[in-house]
PDB file of C-alpha atoms in Angstrom:
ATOM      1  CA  UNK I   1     106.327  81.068  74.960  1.00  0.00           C
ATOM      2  CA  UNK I   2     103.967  83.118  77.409  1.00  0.00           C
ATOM      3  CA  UNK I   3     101.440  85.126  76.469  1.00  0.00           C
ATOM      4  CA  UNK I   4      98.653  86.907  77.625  1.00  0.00           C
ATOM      5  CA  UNK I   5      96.474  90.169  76.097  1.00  0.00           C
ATOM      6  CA  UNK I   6      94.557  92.658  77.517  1.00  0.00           C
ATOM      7  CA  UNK I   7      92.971  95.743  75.987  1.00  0.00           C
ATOM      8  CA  UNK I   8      95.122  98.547  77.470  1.00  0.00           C
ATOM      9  CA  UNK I   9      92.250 100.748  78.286  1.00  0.00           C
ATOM     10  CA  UNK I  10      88.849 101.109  78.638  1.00  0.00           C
ATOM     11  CA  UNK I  11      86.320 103.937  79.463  1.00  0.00           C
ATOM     12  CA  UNK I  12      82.584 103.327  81.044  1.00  0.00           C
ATOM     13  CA  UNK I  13      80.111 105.422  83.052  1.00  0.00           C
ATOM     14  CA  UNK I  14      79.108 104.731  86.545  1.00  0.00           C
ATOM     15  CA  UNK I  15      76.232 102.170  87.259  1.00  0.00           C
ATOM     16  CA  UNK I  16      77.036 100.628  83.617  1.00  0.00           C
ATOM     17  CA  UNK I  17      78.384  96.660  83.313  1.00  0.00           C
ATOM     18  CA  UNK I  18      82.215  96.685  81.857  1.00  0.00           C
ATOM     19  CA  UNK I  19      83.873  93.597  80.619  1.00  0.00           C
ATOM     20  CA  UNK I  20      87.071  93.257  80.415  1.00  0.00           C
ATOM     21  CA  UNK I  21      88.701  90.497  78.208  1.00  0.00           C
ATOM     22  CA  UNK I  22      92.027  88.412  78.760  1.00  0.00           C
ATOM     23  CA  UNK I  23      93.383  85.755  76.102  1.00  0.00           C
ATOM     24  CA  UNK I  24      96.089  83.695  76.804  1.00  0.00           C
ATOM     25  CA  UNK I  25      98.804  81.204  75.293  1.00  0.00           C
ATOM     26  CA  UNK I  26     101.125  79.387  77.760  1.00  0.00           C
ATOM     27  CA  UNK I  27     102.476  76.431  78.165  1.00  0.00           C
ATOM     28  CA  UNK I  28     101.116  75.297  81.058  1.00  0.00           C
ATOM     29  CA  UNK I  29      97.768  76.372  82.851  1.00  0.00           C
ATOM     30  CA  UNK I  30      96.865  76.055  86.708  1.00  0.00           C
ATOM     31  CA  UNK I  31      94.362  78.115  86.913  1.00  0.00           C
ATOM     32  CA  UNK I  32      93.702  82.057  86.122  1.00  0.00           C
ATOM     33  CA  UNK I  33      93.697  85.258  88.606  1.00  0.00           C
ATOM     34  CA  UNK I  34      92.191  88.284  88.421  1.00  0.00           C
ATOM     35  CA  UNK I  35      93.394  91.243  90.513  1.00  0.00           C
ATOM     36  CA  UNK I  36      92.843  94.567  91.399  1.00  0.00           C
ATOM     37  CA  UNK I  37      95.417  97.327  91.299  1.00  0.00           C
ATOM     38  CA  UNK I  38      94.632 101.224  92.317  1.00  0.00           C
ATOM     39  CA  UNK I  39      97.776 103.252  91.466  1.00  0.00           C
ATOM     40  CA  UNK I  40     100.304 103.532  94.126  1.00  0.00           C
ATOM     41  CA  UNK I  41      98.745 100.064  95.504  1.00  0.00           C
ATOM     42  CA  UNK I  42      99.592  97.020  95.300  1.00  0.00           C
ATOM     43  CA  UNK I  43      97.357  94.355  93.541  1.00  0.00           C
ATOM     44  CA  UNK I  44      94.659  92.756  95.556  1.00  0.00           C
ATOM     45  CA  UNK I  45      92.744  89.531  94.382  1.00  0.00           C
ATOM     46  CA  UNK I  46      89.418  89.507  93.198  1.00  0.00           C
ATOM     47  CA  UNK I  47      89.187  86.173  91.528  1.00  0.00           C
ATOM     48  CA  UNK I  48      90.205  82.691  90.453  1.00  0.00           C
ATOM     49  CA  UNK I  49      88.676  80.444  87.925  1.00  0.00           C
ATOM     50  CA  UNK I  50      90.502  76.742  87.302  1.00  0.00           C
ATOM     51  CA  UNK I  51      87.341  75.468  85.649  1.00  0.00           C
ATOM     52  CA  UNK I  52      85.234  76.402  82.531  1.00  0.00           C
ATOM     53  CA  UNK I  53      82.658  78.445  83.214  1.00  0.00           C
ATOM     54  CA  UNK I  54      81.047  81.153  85.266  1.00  0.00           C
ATOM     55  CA  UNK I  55      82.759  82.865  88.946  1.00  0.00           C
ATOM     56  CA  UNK I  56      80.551  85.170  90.655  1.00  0.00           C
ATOM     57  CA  UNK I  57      81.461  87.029  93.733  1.00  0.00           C
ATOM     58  CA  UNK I  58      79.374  89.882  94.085  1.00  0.00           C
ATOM     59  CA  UNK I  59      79.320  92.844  91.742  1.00  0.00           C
ATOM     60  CA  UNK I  60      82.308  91.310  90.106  1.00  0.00           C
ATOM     61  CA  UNK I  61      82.057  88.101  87.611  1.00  0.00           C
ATOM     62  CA  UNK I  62      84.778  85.782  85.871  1.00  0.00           C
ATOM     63  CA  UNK I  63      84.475  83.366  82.975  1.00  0.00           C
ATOM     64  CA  UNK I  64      87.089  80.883  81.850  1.00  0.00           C
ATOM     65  CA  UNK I  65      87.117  78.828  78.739  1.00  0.00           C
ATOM     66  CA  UNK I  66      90.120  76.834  78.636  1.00  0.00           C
ATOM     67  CA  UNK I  67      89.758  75.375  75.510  1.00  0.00           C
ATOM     68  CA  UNK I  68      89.950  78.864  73.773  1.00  0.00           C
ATOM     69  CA  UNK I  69      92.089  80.593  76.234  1.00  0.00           C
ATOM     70  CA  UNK I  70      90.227  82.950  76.875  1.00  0.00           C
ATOM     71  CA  UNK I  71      88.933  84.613  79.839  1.00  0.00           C
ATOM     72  CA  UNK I  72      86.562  87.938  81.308  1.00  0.00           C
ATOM     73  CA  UNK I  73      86.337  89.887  83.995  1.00  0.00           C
ATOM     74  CA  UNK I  74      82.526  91.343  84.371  1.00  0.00           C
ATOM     75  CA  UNK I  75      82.081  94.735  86.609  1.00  0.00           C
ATOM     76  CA  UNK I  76      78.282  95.108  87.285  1.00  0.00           C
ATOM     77  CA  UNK I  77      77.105  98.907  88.818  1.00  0.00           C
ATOM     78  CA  UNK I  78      80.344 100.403  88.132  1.00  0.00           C
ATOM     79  CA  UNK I  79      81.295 102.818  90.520  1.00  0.00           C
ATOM     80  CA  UNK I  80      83.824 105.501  90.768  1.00  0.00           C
ATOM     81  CA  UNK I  81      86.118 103.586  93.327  1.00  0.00           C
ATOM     82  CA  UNK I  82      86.036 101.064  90.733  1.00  0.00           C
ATOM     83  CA  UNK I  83      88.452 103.240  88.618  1.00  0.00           C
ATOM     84  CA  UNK I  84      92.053 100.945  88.737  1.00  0.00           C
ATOM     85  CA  UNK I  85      94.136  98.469  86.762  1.00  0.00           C
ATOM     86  CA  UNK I  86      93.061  94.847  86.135  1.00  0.00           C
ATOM     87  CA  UNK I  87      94.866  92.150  85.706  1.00  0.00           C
ATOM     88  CA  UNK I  88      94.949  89.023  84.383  1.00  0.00           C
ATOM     89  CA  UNK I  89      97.289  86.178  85.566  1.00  0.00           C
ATOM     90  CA  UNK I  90      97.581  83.017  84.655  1.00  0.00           C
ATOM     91  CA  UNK I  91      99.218  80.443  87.410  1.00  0.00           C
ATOM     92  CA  UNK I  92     102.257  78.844  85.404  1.00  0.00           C
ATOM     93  CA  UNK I  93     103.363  76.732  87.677  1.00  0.00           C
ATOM     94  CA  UNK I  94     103.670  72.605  87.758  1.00  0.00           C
ATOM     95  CA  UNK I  95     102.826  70.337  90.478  1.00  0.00           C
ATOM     96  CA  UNK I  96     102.167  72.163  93.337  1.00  0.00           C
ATOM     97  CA  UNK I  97     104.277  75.241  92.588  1.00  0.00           C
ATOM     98  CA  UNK I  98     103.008  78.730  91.618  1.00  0.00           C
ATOM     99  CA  UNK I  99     104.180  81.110  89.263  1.00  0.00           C
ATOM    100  CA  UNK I 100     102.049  83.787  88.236  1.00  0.00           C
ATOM    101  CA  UNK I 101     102.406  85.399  84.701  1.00  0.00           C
ATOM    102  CA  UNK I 102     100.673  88.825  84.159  1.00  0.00           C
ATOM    103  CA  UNK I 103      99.384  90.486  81.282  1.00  0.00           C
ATOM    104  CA  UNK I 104      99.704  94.517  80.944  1.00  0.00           C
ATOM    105  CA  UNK I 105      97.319  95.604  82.459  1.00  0.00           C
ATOM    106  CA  UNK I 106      93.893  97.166  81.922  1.00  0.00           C
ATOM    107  CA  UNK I 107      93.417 100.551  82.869  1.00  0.00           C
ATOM    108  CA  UNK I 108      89.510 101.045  83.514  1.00  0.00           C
ATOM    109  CA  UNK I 109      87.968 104.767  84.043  1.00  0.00           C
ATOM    110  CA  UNK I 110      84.960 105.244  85.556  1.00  0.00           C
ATOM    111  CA  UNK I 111      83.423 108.407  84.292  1.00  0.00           C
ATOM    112  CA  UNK I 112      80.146 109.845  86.333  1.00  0.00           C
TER     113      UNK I 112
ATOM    114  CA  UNK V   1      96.684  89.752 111.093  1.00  0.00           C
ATOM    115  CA  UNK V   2      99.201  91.726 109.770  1.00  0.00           C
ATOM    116  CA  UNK V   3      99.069  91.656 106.023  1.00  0.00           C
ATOM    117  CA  UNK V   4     102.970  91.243 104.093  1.00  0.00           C
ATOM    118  CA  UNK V   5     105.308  93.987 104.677  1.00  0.00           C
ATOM    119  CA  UNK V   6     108.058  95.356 102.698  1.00  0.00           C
ATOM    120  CA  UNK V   7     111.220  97.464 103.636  1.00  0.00           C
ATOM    121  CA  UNK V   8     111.799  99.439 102.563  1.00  0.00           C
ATOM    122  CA  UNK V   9     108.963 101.370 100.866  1.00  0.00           C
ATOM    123  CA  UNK V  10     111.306 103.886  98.902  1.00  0.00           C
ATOM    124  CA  UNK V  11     115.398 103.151  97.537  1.00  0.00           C
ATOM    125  CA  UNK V  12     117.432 105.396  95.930  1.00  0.00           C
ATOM    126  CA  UNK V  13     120.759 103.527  94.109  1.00  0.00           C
ATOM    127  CA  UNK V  14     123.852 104.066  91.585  1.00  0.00           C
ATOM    128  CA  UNK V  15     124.862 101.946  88.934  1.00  0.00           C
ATOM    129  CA  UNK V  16     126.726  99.306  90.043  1.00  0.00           C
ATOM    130  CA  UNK V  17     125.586  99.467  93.814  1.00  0.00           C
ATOM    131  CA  UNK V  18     123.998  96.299  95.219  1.00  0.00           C
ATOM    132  CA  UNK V  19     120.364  96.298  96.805  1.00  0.00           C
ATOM    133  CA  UNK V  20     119.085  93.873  99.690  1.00  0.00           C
ATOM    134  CA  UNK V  21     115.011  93.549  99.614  1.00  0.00           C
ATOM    135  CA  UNK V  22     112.730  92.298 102.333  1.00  0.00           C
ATOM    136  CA  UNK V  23     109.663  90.597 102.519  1.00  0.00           C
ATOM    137  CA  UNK V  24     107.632  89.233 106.003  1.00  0.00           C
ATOM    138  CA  UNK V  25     104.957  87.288 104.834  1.00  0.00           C
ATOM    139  CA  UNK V  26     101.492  87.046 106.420  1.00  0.00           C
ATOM    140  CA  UNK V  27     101.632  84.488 109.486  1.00  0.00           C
ATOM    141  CA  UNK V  28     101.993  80.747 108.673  1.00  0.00           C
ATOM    142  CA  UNK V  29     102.045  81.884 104.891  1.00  0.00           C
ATOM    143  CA  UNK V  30     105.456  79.303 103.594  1.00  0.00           C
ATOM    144  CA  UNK V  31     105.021  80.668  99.955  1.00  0.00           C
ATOM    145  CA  UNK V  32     106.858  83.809  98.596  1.00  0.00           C
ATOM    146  CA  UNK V  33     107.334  84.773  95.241  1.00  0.00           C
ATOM    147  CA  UNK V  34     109.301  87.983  94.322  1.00  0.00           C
ATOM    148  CA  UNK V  35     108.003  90.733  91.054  1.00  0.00           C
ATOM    149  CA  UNK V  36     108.863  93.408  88.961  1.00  0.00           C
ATOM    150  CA  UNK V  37     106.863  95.870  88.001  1.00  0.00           C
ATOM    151  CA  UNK V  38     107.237  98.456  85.871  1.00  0.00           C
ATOM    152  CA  UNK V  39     105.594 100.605  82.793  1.00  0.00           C
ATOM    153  CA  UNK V  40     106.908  99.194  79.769  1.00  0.00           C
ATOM    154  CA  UNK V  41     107.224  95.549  81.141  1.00  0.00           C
ATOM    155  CA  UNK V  42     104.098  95.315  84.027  1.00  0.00           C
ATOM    156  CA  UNK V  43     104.331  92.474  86.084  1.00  0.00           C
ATOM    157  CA  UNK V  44     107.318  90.457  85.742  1.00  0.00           C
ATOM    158  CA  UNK V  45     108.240  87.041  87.883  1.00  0.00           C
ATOM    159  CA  UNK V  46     111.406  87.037  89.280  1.00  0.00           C
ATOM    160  CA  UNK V  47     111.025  83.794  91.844  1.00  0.00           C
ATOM    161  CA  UNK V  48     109.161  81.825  94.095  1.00  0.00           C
ATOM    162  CA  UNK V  49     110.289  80.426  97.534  1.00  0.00           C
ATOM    163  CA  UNK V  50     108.670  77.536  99.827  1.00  0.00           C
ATOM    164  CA  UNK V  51     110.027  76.431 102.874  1.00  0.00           C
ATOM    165  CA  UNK V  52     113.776  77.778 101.861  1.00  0.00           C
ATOM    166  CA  UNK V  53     113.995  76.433  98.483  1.00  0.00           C
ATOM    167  CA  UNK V  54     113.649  78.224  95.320  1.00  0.00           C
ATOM    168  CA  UNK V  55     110.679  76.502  93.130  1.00  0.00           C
ATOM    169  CA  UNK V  56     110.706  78.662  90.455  1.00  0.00           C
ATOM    170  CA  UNK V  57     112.852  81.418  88.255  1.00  0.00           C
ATOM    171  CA  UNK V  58     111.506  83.886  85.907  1.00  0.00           C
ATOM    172  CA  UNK V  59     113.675  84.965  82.779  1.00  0.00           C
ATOM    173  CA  UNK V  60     115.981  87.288  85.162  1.00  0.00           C
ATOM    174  CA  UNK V  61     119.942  87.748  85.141  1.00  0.00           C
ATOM    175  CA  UNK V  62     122.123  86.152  87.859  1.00  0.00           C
ATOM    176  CA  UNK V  63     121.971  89.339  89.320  1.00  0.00           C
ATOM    177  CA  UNK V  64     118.887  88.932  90.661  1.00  0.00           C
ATOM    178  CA  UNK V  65     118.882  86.472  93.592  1.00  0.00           C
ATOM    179  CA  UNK V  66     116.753  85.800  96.826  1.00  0.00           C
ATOM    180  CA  UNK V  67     116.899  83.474  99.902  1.00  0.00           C
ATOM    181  CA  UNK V  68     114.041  82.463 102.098  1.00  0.00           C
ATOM    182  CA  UNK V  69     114.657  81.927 105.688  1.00  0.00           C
ATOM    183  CA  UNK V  70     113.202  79.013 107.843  1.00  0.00           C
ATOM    184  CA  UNK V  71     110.806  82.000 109.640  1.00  0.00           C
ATOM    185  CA  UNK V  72     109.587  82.048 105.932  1.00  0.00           C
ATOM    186  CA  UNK V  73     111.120  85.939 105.598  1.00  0.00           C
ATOM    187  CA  UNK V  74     112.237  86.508 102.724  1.00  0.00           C
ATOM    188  CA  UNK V  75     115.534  88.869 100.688  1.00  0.00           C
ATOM    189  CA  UNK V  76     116.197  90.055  97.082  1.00  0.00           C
ATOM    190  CA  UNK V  77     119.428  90.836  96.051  1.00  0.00           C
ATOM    191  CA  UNK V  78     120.262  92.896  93.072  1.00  0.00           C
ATOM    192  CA  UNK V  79     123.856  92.983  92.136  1.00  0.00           C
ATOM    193  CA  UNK V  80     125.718  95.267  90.010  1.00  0.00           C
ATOM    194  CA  UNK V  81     122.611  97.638  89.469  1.00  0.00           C
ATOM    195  CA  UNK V  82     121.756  98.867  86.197  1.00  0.00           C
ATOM    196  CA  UNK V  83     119.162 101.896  85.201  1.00  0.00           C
ATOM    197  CA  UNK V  84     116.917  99.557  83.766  1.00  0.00           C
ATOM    198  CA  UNK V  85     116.308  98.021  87.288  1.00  0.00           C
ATOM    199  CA  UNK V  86     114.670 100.970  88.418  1.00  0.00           C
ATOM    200  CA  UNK V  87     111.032  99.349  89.440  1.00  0.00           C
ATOM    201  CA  UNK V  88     108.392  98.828  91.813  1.00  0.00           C
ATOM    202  CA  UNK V  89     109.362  95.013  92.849  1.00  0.00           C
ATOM    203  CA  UNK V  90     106.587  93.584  94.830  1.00  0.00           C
ATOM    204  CA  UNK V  91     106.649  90.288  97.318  1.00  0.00           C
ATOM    205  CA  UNK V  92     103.396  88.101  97.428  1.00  0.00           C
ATOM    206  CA  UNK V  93     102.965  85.471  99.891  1.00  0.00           C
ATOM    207  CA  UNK V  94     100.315  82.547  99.990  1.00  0.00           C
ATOM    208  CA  UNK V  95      99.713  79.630 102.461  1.00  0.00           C
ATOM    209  CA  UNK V  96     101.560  76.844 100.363  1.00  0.00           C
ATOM    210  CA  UNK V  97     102.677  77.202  96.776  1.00  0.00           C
ATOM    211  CA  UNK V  98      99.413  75.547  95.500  1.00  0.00           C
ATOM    212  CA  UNK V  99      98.300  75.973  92.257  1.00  0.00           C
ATOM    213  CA  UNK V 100      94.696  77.529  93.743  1.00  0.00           C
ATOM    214  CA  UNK V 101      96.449  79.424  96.486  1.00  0.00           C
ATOM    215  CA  UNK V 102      95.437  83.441  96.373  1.00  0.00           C
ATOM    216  CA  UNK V 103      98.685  85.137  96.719  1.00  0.00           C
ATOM    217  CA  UNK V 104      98.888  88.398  98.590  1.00  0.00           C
ATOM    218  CA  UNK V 105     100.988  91.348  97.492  1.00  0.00           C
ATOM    219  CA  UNK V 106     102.868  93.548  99.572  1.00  0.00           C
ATOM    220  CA  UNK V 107     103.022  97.339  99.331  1.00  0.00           C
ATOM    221  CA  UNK V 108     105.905  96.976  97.228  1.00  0.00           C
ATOM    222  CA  UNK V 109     109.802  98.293  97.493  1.00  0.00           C
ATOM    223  CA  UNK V 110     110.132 101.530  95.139  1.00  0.00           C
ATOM    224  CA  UNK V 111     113.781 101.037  93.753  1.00  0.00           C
ATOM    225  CA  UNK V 112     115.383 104.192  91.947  1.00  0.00           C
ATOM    226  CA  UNK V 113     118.617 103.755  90.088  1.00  0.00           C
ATOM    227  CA  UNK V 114     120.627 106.934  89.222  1.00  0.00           C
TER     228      UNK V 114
END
């Protein structure tokens, strides 16, 4: 079966570092998304990590270890905009399909 | 360029009506894949079209079903409507259906079933 966790919510103050964590079981891996999602939005990308090891793009971060399913999502100089849903996907898919499956959902709050 | 669009933004249905969804991809995107999204369940795939075949199914009923046409626009249908189908359902479209391909969600169909 599929299966990916996410802590449900987290609280941190503005200008602090945040990490959020994503494990995951499923049967097939092509690679794992991170996205964005302010409420009443929909989700917008922020990264993608295929290979072990550290994706930086700015204040945000991503780490993937695929041999302990596991990856984070690192928010550096949180600020108040930051305040949104993140989630985790993992691409399912075989060949050269693509077939996201999402965890819950972490809802972050950025407090001043 | 015109990001993916989705009409329409707002539905209200009764059981046992029948919904038609639509999704225009970005421009020269060939990939769409269809979600549901709601509280209890978050983000749910339904399917994934490229180049007007279906590539892949999520765990839906039959009464979920979608075409893709050969302008790459793509329709939901949801037959026989139940309560429970009350959701945001949300198109994404990428460039191919390749494993690294960033897909990009559209604003999303609100569906209400009374």
């Amino acid at each position: 079966g599929q299966n990916i966790d996410q802590p449900t919510e987290m609280t941190a103050t503005e200008g602090a570092i945040v990490q959020i964590n994503c494990t995951y079981q499923t049967s097939g891996f092509n690679g794992l998304f991170w996205y964005q999602q302010h409420a009443g939005e929909a989700p917008t990308f922020l990264s993608y990590n295929v290979l072990d090891g550290l994706e930086e793009k700015g204040r945000f971060s991503s780490f993937l270890s695929r041999s302990k399913g596991y990856s984070y999502l690192l928010l550096k100089e949180l600020q108040m905009k930051d305040s949104a849903s993140y989630l985790c996907a993992v691409n399912h898919g075989s060949g050269n399909t693509g077939k996201l499956i999402f965890g819950q959902g972490t809802t972050l709050q950025v407090k001043p | 360029k015109a990001g993916v669009t989705q009409t329409p933004r707002y539905l209200i249905k009764t059981r046992g009506q029948q919904v038609t969804l639509s999704c225009s991809p970005i421009s020269g995107h060939r990939s769409v894949s269809w979600y549901q999204q709601t509280p209890g369940q978050g983000l749910q795939f339904l399917f994934e079209y490229f180049s007007e075949t279906q590539r892949n199914k999520g765990n839906f009923p039959g009464r979920f079903s979608g075409r893709q046409f050969s302008n790459s626009r793509s329709e939901m249908n949801v037959s026989t409507l139940e309560l429970g189908d009350s959701a945001l359902y949300l198109c994404a479209s990428s460039m191919t259906s390749g494993r690294a391909d960033e897909q990009f969600f559209g604003p999303g169909t609100r569906l209400t079933v009374l």
